[in-house]
């Protein structure tokens, strides 16, 4: 024994104590004691950790799902591109739909960075499956003149049949958006059959030559019947004034084009022109989820709070039950700090174990729901580390009060039963 | 019969006029003088019994000696260290390094094996775990439980449990062992075994103070310190 060998100075300010070896506990031993304290009461630990686990599951899954759906939308945007701009004639001062100049498309094509431009002109005409149908029955389908460049500019995809061509545009032909085709009851089979499918459009029979796939960026075209520019002028007395211009440019020059688009399209009344970027609406979908995400995060935080109370309650009971153990440890040389750290360590371990279980569950939930929806799985590592970091904090807050109470017990009181 | 022929030896315990009053500052009726001026020395190598009727202050004195409780007055030195003025951390250090405790209720950790329980006697000393385990094995050999190292308390008899607790007290070879009613929960045969073990350990050089209310048991020890109402009323050393 080396009771009186000079040891390192310790916290006592009494000279007699300067030569005393300290009471000390290796960090490894402290960790082992905390874990054993939990292992001795596994059911209680599981129940105490449950609330924390659910809270962390919610936090991780909410972030994971919101990130995964965002990744999905970003993937869509990547595929669709974000370089499409539209310029629409707004309402004129006198009220009523304003018109764009007839040469608006050509003017836009002349803007340096513009790659493609197309025009669509609103026509005041109705379309029916045949000439006997009650006019009211197939309302809601807009008839529009479209330049041939519309398909490539917007990225329209032909589902069946064909797009307007130099030959077909001389005849009364039309291409239907997906919703318009549905409403008229025109199916892919009808288009593929050898008999031409005709619709009663503006008091003329028009042949349907193609059907379009739904378009994410230009949903307004889904419910319209597109007629070529010359045919519209010839059969529907279209005046040749476009109402919407579509254009694409390189990604880097979108802003530059945006700045000059209104003035180019309508030099005389640029204020009446509304310029918008259809991909913005799609991107906004990712952002509108934010409120919902916030709500779920709040619920997760409440679950964590309840879980923290569960841990605190468990630790209070534990300290009361284990007075003898505290007394024995004090007799063996444990300081108040050792006792406090032991119970604090148990609380944090309990909380973090719950957190790990919750993180695993949260990852699983994210993976399952994302896979189910066909989203790419995206779970930022910060969400998991934040989740676990929060559990450490919860464990400390939940454990500090009971642990301090245990540490303050006088050894004699702790030993007497 | 204070002042013995052991006086020239190293003193592991020097108590001078120790008092311990409970409930001071409260009502006069709630005030209990548990120790009323106890002066006493224990020399290295002694085996002493502290005997007295219930309520005479034996446990209180034991707690004060063991630095688990602080006296209201008087001074105390353990192994030459004046402990009366030490702060809580320093008292913990004294307990970790200078004193081994044996309790009536054993206070063993039920989820740990015998050797783990004994090794915990060194838990707060800074000795590495492997060395603690090695010394625990030695200590269990010393108390005759070399073949029960990995048994849990529930798999041991009462006498064997108290042996484990005694091994835990002696594992660090502290200068002073304090045992409060170590045979209080044991039958007569197991009690006799424990008394024999304490004698054997003392023969090897361990200093032991045993608290008991049983005069017959106390008579088995070489020195008997008798207490009554918080004071020492007799201190008898049997002549060898
Ligand atoms: N924490 C306390 N508060 C108030 N009084 C106490 C306290 N501890 C002990 N006492 C009183 O001090 C006196 C001595 O008690 P102590 O436990 O030391 O006696 P003892 O000799 O060990 O008795 P026993 O043989 O029954 O164990 C008793 O009158 C007891 O009531
Ligand atoms: Mg007692």
XYZ file of C-alpha atoms and ligand atoms in Angstrom:
689
model
C 0.000 0.000 0.000
C 1.121 3.501 -0.700
C -1.329 5.483 1.358
C 0.985 8.373 2.014
C 2.849 8.608 -1.262
C 2.670 12.099 -2.734
C -0.244 12.149 -5.156
C -1.349 14.875 -7.530
C -2.933 17.888 -5.961
C -6.681 17.586 -5.710
C -9.649 19.748 -5.111
C -9.279 19.887 -1.317
C -7.878 23.093 0.079
C -6.769 21.423 3.294
C -3.025 20.923 3.682
C -3.470 17.532 5.332
C -5.026 16.283 2.145
C -2.219 17.279 -0.184
C -0.458 13.956 0.194
C -3.573 11.842 -0.212
C -4.079 9.743 -3.314
C -7.364 10.782 -4.849
C -10.555 8.821 -5.255
C -10.853 8.311 -8.974
C -12.801 6.388 -11.564
C -11.491 5.626 -15.060
C -13.794 6.793 -17.897
C -14.006 3.206 -19.145
C -15.194 2.026 -15.734
C -17.706 4.861 -15.527
C -19.126 3.865 -18.918
C -19.280 0.200 -17.916
C -21.136 1.034 -14.693
C -23.682 3.133 -16.585
C -24.313 0.369 -19.114
C -24.557 -2.309 -16.409
C -27.039 -0.174 -14.514
C -29.257 -0.222 -17.602
C -28.648 -3.906 -18.419
C -29.767 -4.890 -14.934
C -33.237 -3.488 -15.682
C -33.810 -4.074 -19.402
C -37.617 -3.783 -19.480
C -37.586 -0.505 -17.637
C -34.878 0.784 -19.947
C -36.880 -0.212 -23.011
C -39.992 1.574 -21.757
C -38.052 4.665 -20.786
C -36.295 4.783 -24.151
C -39.499 4.258 -26.133
C -40.636 7.876 -26.106
C -37.195 9.046 -27.192
C -37.154 6.415 -29.936
C -40.525 7.545 -31.289
C -39.471 11.189 -31.193
C -36.274 10.531 -33.105
C -38.126 8.271 -35.564
C -40.467 11.153 -36.317
C -37.652 13.684 -36.688
C -35.508 11.481 -38.930
C -38.418 10.241 -41.039
C -39.840 13.732 -41.540
C -36.514 15.065 -42.742
C -35.860 11.932 -44.785
C -39.241 12.010 -46.524
C -39.163 15.713 -47.189
C -35.623 15.406 -48.603
C -36.559 12.364 -50.667
C -39.598 14.038 -52.187
C -37.511 17.129 -52.848
C -34.913 14.958 -54.555
C -37.733 13.501 -56.652
C -38.951 16.963 -57.699
C -35.404 18.064 -58.448
C -34.949 14.985 -60.600
C -38.124 15.883 -62.467
C -36.936 19.455 -62.909
C -33.598 18.195 -64.198
C -35.419 16.081 -66.747
C -37.864 18.840 -67.769
C -35.408 21.678 -67.655
C -35.875 25.049 -66.046
C -35.156 27.168 -69.097
C -38.711 27.530 -70.391
C -40.322 30.971 -70.080
C -43.822 32.007 -71.064
C -45.087 35.439 -71.942
C -48.838 35.873 -71.754
C -50.981 38.762 -72.795
C -52.636 40.064 -69.665
C -55.793 42.095 -69.455
C -55.804 45.337 -71.343
C -56.766 48.642 -69.734
C -60.181 48.467 -71.246
C -60.704 45.021 -69.787
C -60.818 41.927 -72.009
C -57.969 39.749 -73.157
C -55.086 41.756 -74.587
C -53.473 40.540 -77.760
C -49.835 40.209 -78.669
C -48.532 41.491 -82.002
C -48.655 39.059 -84.878
C -44.879 39.077 -85.228
C -44.239 38.438 -81.507
C -42.827 34.921 -82.066
C -40.456 36.152 -84.716
C -39.333 38.997 -82.437
C -38.605 36.601 -79.611
C -36.638 34.319 -81.942
C -34.440 37.258 -82.659
C -33.341 37.633 -78.991
C -29.723 36.430 -78.965
C -29.727 33.593 -76.422
C -33.174 32.283 -77.365
C -32.954 28.760 -78.741
C -36.568 28.063 -79.615
C -39.798 30.033 -79.558
C -43.401 29.144 -80.203
C -46.757 30.874 -80.075
C -50.214 29.842 -79.045
C -53.257 31.840 -79.971
C -56.594 31.576 -78.248
C -59.523 30.909 -80.589
C -63.110 31.524 -79.663
C -64.509 28.234 -80.915
C -66.071 25.090 -79.470
C -65.233 21.471 -80.072
C -67.584 18.460 -80.002
C -67.337 14.734 -80.599
C -69.961 15.093 -83.349
C -72.454 17.649 -84.614
C -75.382 16.239 -82.574
C -73.927 16.531 -79.077
C -75.404 19.019 -76.671
C -72.942 21.916 -76.656
C -72.885 22.066 -72.878
C -71.604 18.485 -72.538
C -68.086 18.910 -73.768
C -67.202 22.324 -72.403
C -63.907 23.292 -70.861
C -61.764 22.443 -73.838
C -59.903 25.417 -75.204
C -59.186 25.661 -78.909
C -55.786 27.133 -79.686
C -53.747 27.853 -82.748
C -50.216 26.602 -82.271
C -47.028 27.153 -84.216
C -45.302 23.960 -85.282
C -42.337 24.825 -83.085
C -44.519 24.430 -79.956
C -43.831 20.691 -79.602
C -40.041 21.016 -79.367
C -40.045 24.310 -77.485
C -42.233 23.020 -74.664
C -41.117 19.396 -74.949
C -44.521 17.967 -75.763
C -44.571 14.205 -76.194
C -46.843 12.538 -78.745
C -48.717 9.640 -77.171
C -50.284 8.442 -80.406
C -50.485 9.640 -83.955
C -48.395 12.575 -85.080
C -47.711 16.299 -84.536
C -48.731 19.076 -86.881
C -46.596 19.066 -90.015
C -46.072 21.251 -93.066
C -48.444 19.019 -94.991
C -51.167 18.461 -92.411
C -51.297 22.086 -91.397
C -52.935 22.963 -94.698
C -55.958 20.800 -93.780
C -58.457 20.894 -90.925
C -56.457 18.778 -88.487
C -55.993 18.971 -84.727
C -53.812 17.478 -82.006
C -55.487 16.965 -78.604
C -54.043 17.403 -75.140
C -54.526 14.413 -72.834
C -57.394 15.895 -70.823
C -59.127 17.162 -73.945
C -58.906 13.677 -75.498
C -60.359 12.135 -72.357
C -63.288 14.532 -72.278
C -64.098 13.897 -75.941
C -63.751 10.159 -75.433
C -61.070 9.829 -78.057
C -58.783 6.882 -77.338
C -55.466 5.691 -78.688
C -57.279 2.853 -80.494
C -59.422 5.324 -82.441
C -56.298 7.199 -83.566
C -54.536 3.997 -84.586
C -57.520 2.659 -86.568
C -57.606 3.233 -90.303
C -60.800 5.313 -90.156
C -59.958 8.944 -89.499
C -61.362 10.282 -86.210
C -63.189 13.531 -86.646
C -64.413 16.193 -84.272
C -66.861 19.034 -84.826
C -64.729 22.147 -84.254
C -65.962 25.652 -84.944
C -68.572 24.370 -87.398
C -66.014 22.344 -89.379
C -65.041 18.715 -89.291
C -61.432 18.437 -88.086
C -59.444 15.232 -88.185
C -57.665 14.287 -84.975
C -54.134 13.348 -86.053
C -52.405 13.018 -82.665
C -52.803 12.779 -78.918
C -50.368 14.309 -76.416
C -48.952 12.923 -73.160
C -49.746 15.019 -70.079
C -47.264 17.854 -69.722
C -45.911 18.713 -66.255
C -44.658 22.151 -67.213
C -47.587 23.315 -69.345
C -50.739 21.757 -67.851
C -52.800 24.437 -69.646
C -52.107 22.627 -72.936
C -53.499 19.341 -71.584
C -57.047 20.602 -71.867
C -56.750 22.181 -75.257
C -57.189 21.221 -78.873
C -54.283 22.483 -80.952
C -54.847 23.576 -84.507
C -52.124 24.707 -86.877
C -51.685 28.411 -87.513
C -52.653 28.351 -91.238
C -55.641 26.038 -90.645
C -56.853 28.285 -87.848
C -56.688 31.323 -90.111
C -58.310 29.449 -92.956
C -61.165 27.636 -91.204
C -61.675 29.425 -87.898
C -61.062 33.035 -88.912
C -58.159 33.303 -86.491
C -56.623 36.799 -86.593
C -53.012 35.556 -86.150
C -52.430 37.328 -82.849
C -50.775 34.966 -80.338
C -51.886 35.084 -76.711
C -48.949 33.175 -75.188
C -45.359 32.930 -76.298
C -43.164 29.995 -75.164
C -39.395 30.190 -75.446
C -36.286 28.375 -74.265
C -32.743 29.587 -73.917
C -29.560 28.273 -72.329
C -29.834 27.840 -68.547
C -27.374 30.650 -67.869
C -29.222 33.255 -69.921
C -32.729 32.627 -68.584
C -32.587 35.734 -66.393
C -31.238 37.911 -69.166
C -34.003 36.807 -71.510
C -36.591 37.261 -68.805
C -35.588 40.910 -68.451
C -36.205 41.740 -72.102
C -39.030 39.333 -72.924
C -42.016 41.559 -72.143
C -40.648 44.485 -74.093
C -39.761 42.278 -77.032
C -43.127 40.588 -77.170
C -45.136 43.749 -76.881
C -43.024 46.893 -77.348
C -46.060 49.130 -77.111
C -47.496 47.735 -73.863
C -44.850 45.661 -72.047
C -46.663 46.165 -68.721
C -49.573 44.087 -69.936
C -47.377 41.069 -70.528
C -46.972 38.505 -67.784
C -43.706 36.594 -67.924
C -43.411 33.424 -65.887
C -41.259 30.355 -65.542
C -43.391 27.172 -65.414
C -40.674 25.216 -63.567
C -41.029 27.673 -60.665
C -44.476 26.302 -59.943
C -43.056 22.801 -59.737
C -40.171 23.921 -57.523
C -42.692 25.648 -55.267
C -44.289 22.271 -54.632
C -41.117 21.263 -52.808
C -41.333 24.412 -50.702
C -45.042 24.236 -49.895
C -44.314 21.015 -47.984
C -42.290 23.106 -45.515
C -45.296 24.021 -43.367
C -46.360 20.398 -43.112
C -42.779 19.374 -42.344
C -42.676 21.963 -39.576
C -45.814 20.521 -38.045
C -44.414 16.993 -38.043
C -41.115 18.214 -36.632
C -43.082 19.848 -33.839
C -44.837 16.564 -33.106
C -41.461 14.829 -33.035
C -40.174 17.433 -30.594
C -43.176 16.831 -28.336
C -42.536 13.077 -28.452
C -38.922 13.790 -27.483
C -40.085 15.959 -24.591
C -42.401 13.217 -23.357
C -39.570 10.726 -23.818
C -37.292 12.959 -21.782
C -39.863 13.046 -18.998
C -39.971 9.238 -19.160
C -36.220 9.048 -18.748
C -36.295 11.561 -15.892
C -39.023 9.591 -14.136
C -37.100 6.345 -14.547
C -33.989 7.942 -13.103
C -35.871 9.380 -10.107
C -37.236 5.912 -9.307
C -33.840 4.368 -9.913
C -32.097 6.723 -7.488
C -34.731 6.059 -4.808
C -34.443 2.306 -5.238
C -30.697 2.253 -5.278
C -29.913 4.162 -2.103
C -27.960 1.211 -0.740
C -25.902 0.974 -3.883
C -25.152 4.683 -3.590
C -24.183 4.242 0.062
C -21.960 1.279 -0.743
C -20.245 3.144 -3.558
C -19.637 6.116 -1.274
C -18.138 3.692 1.307
C -15.914 2.250 -1.428
C -14.619 5.763 -2.108
C -16.944 7.237 -4.719
C -17.192 11.019 -4.624
C -20.453 12.894 -5.090
C -19.343 13.654 -8.625
C -18.824 9.938 -9.329
C -22.351 9.184 -8.169
C -23.828 12.070 -10.115
C -21.952 11.102 -13.283
C -23.015 7.482 -12.904
C -26.708 8.317 -12.948
C -26.233 11.053 -15.513
C -24.372 8.534 -17.666
C -27.237 6.086 -17.292
C -29.758 8.728 -18.320
C -27.715 9.730 -21.364
C -27.062 6.100 -22.358
C -30.754 5.322 -22.012
C -31.659 8.333 -24.091
C -29.033 7.672 -26.769
C -30.006 3.992 -27.050
C -33.573 5.172 -27.633
C -32.186 7.654 -30.145
C -30.264 4.983 -32.044
C -33.354 2.785 -32.200
C -35.333 5.808 -33.399
C -32.751 6.686 -36.061
C -32.817 3.122 -37.400
C -36.632 3.178 -37.448
C -36.644 6.599 -39.091
C -34.283 5.383 -41.827
C -36.490 2.349 -42.394
C -39.651 4.444 -42.582
C -37.980 6.806 -45.052
C -36.702 3.933 -47.187
C -40.051 2.144 -47.247
C -42.206 5.190 -48.024
C -39.736 6.577 -50.572
C -39.500 3.209 -52.338
C -43.275 2.882 -52.285
C -43.651 6.296 -53.980
C -40.788 5.670 -56.368
C -38.722 8.517 -54.920
C -34.958 8.426 -54.667
C -33.988 7.792 -51.004
C -32.307 10.891 -49.636
C -31.496 11.199 -45.929
C -28.895 13.823 -45.016
C -26.382 12.671 -42.410
C -26.972 15.886 -40.468
C -30.519 14.767 -39.734
C -29.265 11.586 -38.085
C -26.458 13.303 -36.184
C -28.820 16.069 -35.099
C -31.316 13.455 -33.921
C -28.659 11.680 -31.868
C -27.182 14.952 -30.607
C -30.594 15.996 -29.355
C -30.940 12.720 -27.426
C -27.652 13.395 -25.631
C -29.058 16.770 -24.624
C -32.387 15.261 -23.561
C -30.524 12.641 -21.505
C -28.481 15.293 -19.709
C -31.489 17.496 -18.999
C -33.585 14.519 -17.871
C -30.813 13.027 -15.757
C -29.250 16.022 -14.062
C -31.898 16.500 -11.398
C -32.228 12.866 -10.208
C -28.476 12.335 -10.505
C -27.760 15.369 -8.330
C -30.263 14.137 -5.797
C -28.515 10.792 -5.606
C -25.151 12.481 -5.282
C -26.340 14.672 -2.417
C -27.524 11.741 -0.295
C -25.351 11.522 2.813
C -23.547 8.140 2.797
C -25.019 7.160 6.174
C -28.553 7.907 5.033
C -27.971 5.905 1.880
C -26.699 2.913 3.870
C -29.488 2.756 6.440
C -32.580 0.856 5.377
C -7.670 -0.015 30.965
C -6.768 2.474 28.260
C -3.136 2.848 27.455
C -1.865 -0.555 26.501
C 1.371 -2.203 25.587
C 0.494 -1.557 21.925
C 1.087 2.187 22.341
C 4.530 2.148 20.784
C 3.141 0.740 17.541
C 1.861 2.740 14.568
C -1.615 4.102 15.274
C -4.170 3.629 12.502
C -6.893 5.434 14.419
C -6.649 8.290 16.937
C -9.931 9.680 18.220
C -9.943 12.576 20.674
C -13.120 13.697 22.417
C -15.421 12.883 19.477
C -18.998 14.009 19.755
C -21.913 13.499 17.420
C -25.168 15.252 18.112
C -28.194 14.603 15.915
C -30.981 17.102 15.478
C -28.978 20.062 16.691
C -30.726 23.350 16.031
C -34.083 21.617 16.221
C -36.248 21.191 19.267
C -34.612 20.119 22.506
C -36.713 16.969 22.426
C -35.394 16.001 18.969
C -31.786 16.438 20.022
C -29.846 13.144 20.382
C -26.287 12.977 21.684
C -25.147 9.768 19.964
C -21.457 10.241 20.817
C -20.552 12.039 24.001
C -16.781 12.579 23.977
C -15.161 9.419 22.677
C -11.355 9.168 22.923
C -9.718 6.034 21.611
C -6.679 4.763 19.723
C -6.340 1.663 17.598
C -2.853 0.444 16.756
C -1.833 -1.374 13.617
C -2.397 -5.103 13.952
C -5.186 -4.903 16.511
C -8.413 -6.913 16.478
C -10.940 -5.088 18.630
C -14.619 -5.522 19.379
C -16.785 -2.455 19.941
C -19.601 -3.742 22.120
C -22.614 -2.170 23.735
C -26.386 -2.293 23.981
C -28.636 -1.151 21.203
C -28.645 2.619 20.802
C -25.329 3.074 22.640
C -23.777 4.733 19.567
C -21.702 1.903 18.062
C -22.870 2.390 14.494
C -22.583 6.150 14.806
C -18.985 5.801 16.005
C -18.287 3.345 13.187
C -19.623 5.803 10.600
C -17.482 8.567 12.046
C -14.399 6.323 12.077
C -15.170 5.352 8.489
C -15.470 8.978 7.360
C -19.068 8.305 6.268
C -20.266 10.802 8.865
C -18.610 13.898 10.279
C -18.384 14.363 14.030
C -19.924 17.435 15.640
C -16.816 17.900 17.766
C -13.414 16.412 18.541
C -10.631 15.313 16.237
C -9.931 12.127 14.347
C -6.840 10.824 12.598
C -6.923 7.811 10.294
C -3.496 6.330 9.592
C -1.966 9.654 10.605
C -4.236 11.736 8.372
C -6.243 14.366 10.227
C -9.668 13.835 8.685
C -11.740 16.179 10.860
C -11.266 19.121 8.514
C -11.271 17.344 5.187
C -13.815 18.169 2.523
C -16.149 15.613 0.990
C -13.835 14.709 -1.901
C -10.886 14.145 0.418
C -13.027 12.004 2.728
C -13.935 9.876 -0.299
C -10.237 9.462 -0.987
C -9.640 8.345 2.618
C -12.426 5.776 2.302
C -11.101 4.557 -1.030
C -7.551 4.051 0.176
C -7.497 3.750 3.977
C -10.642 1.915 5.078
C -12.427 -1.321 4.263
C -16.090 -1.765 5.271
C -18.061 -4.894 6.146
C -21.815 -4.491 6.668
C -24.420 -6.627 8.357
C -26.454 -6.778 5.100
C -23.380 -7.640 2.938
C -24.423 -5.074 0.265
C -23.324 -7.204 -2.666
C -24.277 -6.421 -6.262
C -26.638 -9.278 -7.178
C -25.959 -8.999 -10.903
C -22.208 -9.407 -10.492
C -20.078 -12.460 -9.778
C -18.094 -12.844 -6.575
C -14.870 -11.740 -8.205
C -16.541 -8.688 -9.766
C -18.006 -7.726 -6.404
C -14.611 -8.037 -4.727
C -12.844 -6.124 -7.514
C -15.298 -3.255 -6.916
C -13.496 -2.773 -3.576
C -10.764 -1.132 -5.675
C -13.077 0.601 -8.162
C -12.386 4.136 -6.982
C -8.642 3.766 -6.342
C -7.393 4.306 -9.886
C -6.008 0.766 -10.164
C -6.568 -0.646 -13.696
C -9.318 -3.201 -14.140
C -7.122 -6.212 -14.943
C -5.079 -5.617 -11.801
C -8.247 -5.187 -9.738
C -9.506 -8.540 -10.981
C -6.184 -10.214 -10.206
C -6.172 -8.846 -6.664
C -9.834 -9.808 -6.240
C -8.947 -13.380 -7.083
C -6.191 -13.316 -4.430
C -8.574 -11.835 -1.849
C -11.172 -14.523 -2.505
C -8.454 -17.149 -1.978
C -7.639 -15.490 1.342
C -11.234 -15.813 2.568
C -11.435 -19.421 1.371
C -13.629 -18.839 -1.696
C -11.015 -19.593 -4.353
C -13.474 -22.029 -5.929
C -16.405 -19.593 -6.070
C -14.965 -16.801 -8.200
C -17.725 -16.665 -10.806
C -20.666 -17.469 -8.535
C -23.304 -14.822 -8.033
C -24.532 -13.854 -4.543
C -27.774 -15.781 -5.106
C -25.707 -18.925 -5.601
C -23.863 -18.526 -2.293
C -24.811 -19.189 1.331
C -25.144 -16.343 3.799
C -21.752 -17.081 5.312
C -20.174 -17.224 1.865
C -21.766 -13.910 0.918
C -20.268 -12.275 4.000
C -16.900 -13.795 3.044
C -17.206 -12.132 -0.362
C -17.978 -8.837 1.386
C -14.950 -9.319 3.662
C -12.767 -10.075 0.639
C -14.020 -6.804 -0.897
C -12.997 -4.944 2.297
C -9.493 -6.419 2.410
C -8.760 -6.492 -1.337
C -6.853 -3.204 -1.174
C -5.064 -4.114 2.086
C -6.322 -0.933 3.783
C -4.781 -0.049 7.131
C -8.182 -0.306 8.842
C -11.163 -2.654 8.441
C -14.479 -1.624 10.036
C -17.139 -4.355 10.389
C -20.621 -3.408 11.667
C -22.427 -6.508 13.043
C -20.792 -8.752 10.417
C -22.469 -11.838 11.874
C -25.822 -10.177 12.532
C -27.535 -11.972 9.644
C -25.826 -15.342 10.095
C -26.541 -18.519 12.045
C -24.172 -19.591 14.839
C -22.014 -21.869 12.686
C -21.561 -19.292 9.939
C -20.887 -16.652 12.623
C -18.152 -18.796 14.130
C -16.625 -19.231 10.676
C -16.625 -15.468 10.100
C -15.028 -14.836 13.519
C -12.365 -17.408 12.682
C -11.778 -15.703 9.325
C -11.385 -12.305 11.012
C -8.835 -13.833 13.377
C -6.951 -15.361 10.463
C -6.887 -12.062 8.568
C -5.729 -10.289 11.741
C -3.010 -12.878 12.167
C -1.786 -11.915 8.680
C -1.535 -8.302 9.903
C -4.929 -6.731 9.122
C -6.277 -4.233 11.667
C -9.960 -4.875 12.358
C -12.629 -3.225 14.497
C -15.806 -5.313 14.845
C -19.057 -3.799 16.102
C -21.396 -6.147 17.974
C -24.106 -5.954 20.603
C -23.290 -9.538 21.653
C -21.017 -9.755 24.712
C -20.300 -13.452 24.133
C -19.164 -12.731 20.602
C -17.074 -9.772 21.786
C -15.344 -12.005 24.301
C -13.836 -13.922 21.355
C -11.719 -10.863 20.407
C -8.456 -9.793 22.039
C -9.721 -6.274 22.857
C -13.193 -5.252 23.914
C -14.231 -1.613 23.912
C -17.530 -1.222 25.737
C -19.950 1.625 25.011
C -22.972 2.959 26.794
C -24.994 6.098 26.021
C -22.412 7.448 23.582
C -19.400 6.997 25.824
C -16.728 4.357 26.277
C -17.248 2.771 29.677
C -14.588 0.057 29.529
C -11.633 -0.908 27.326
C -10.376 -4.409 28.096
C -7.324 -5.990 26.522
C -7.037 -9.702 27.089
C -3.548 -10.670 28.158
C -2.114 -13.210 25.747
N -29.550 9.938 11.680
C -29.919 9.985 12.982
N -30.736 10.959 13.401
C -31.109 11.025 14.705
N -30.709 10.171 15.634
C -29.892 9.173 15.269
C -29.454 9.017 13.922
N -28.645 7.940 13.847
C -28.583 7.449 15.094
N -29.323 8.171 15.922
C -29.473 7.954 17.362
O -28.183 7.843 17.919
C -28.184 6.861 18.904
C -27.109 5.838 18.618
O -27.495 5.105 17.463
P -26.595 3.961 16.812
O -27.233 3.516 15.567
O -25.211 4.456 16.728
O -26.695 2.839 17.926
P -26.091 1.357 17.887
O -25.233 1.239 19.073
O -25.474 1.097 16.587
O -27.383 0.492 18.086
P -27.716 -0.969 17.457
O -26.967 -1.960 18.265
O -29.188 -1.067 17.648
O -27.308 -0.921 16.046
C -29.575 6.267 18.947
O -30.279 6.878 20.031
C -30.177 6.669 17.649
O -31.542 6.854 17.791
Mg -25.848 -0.275 14.971
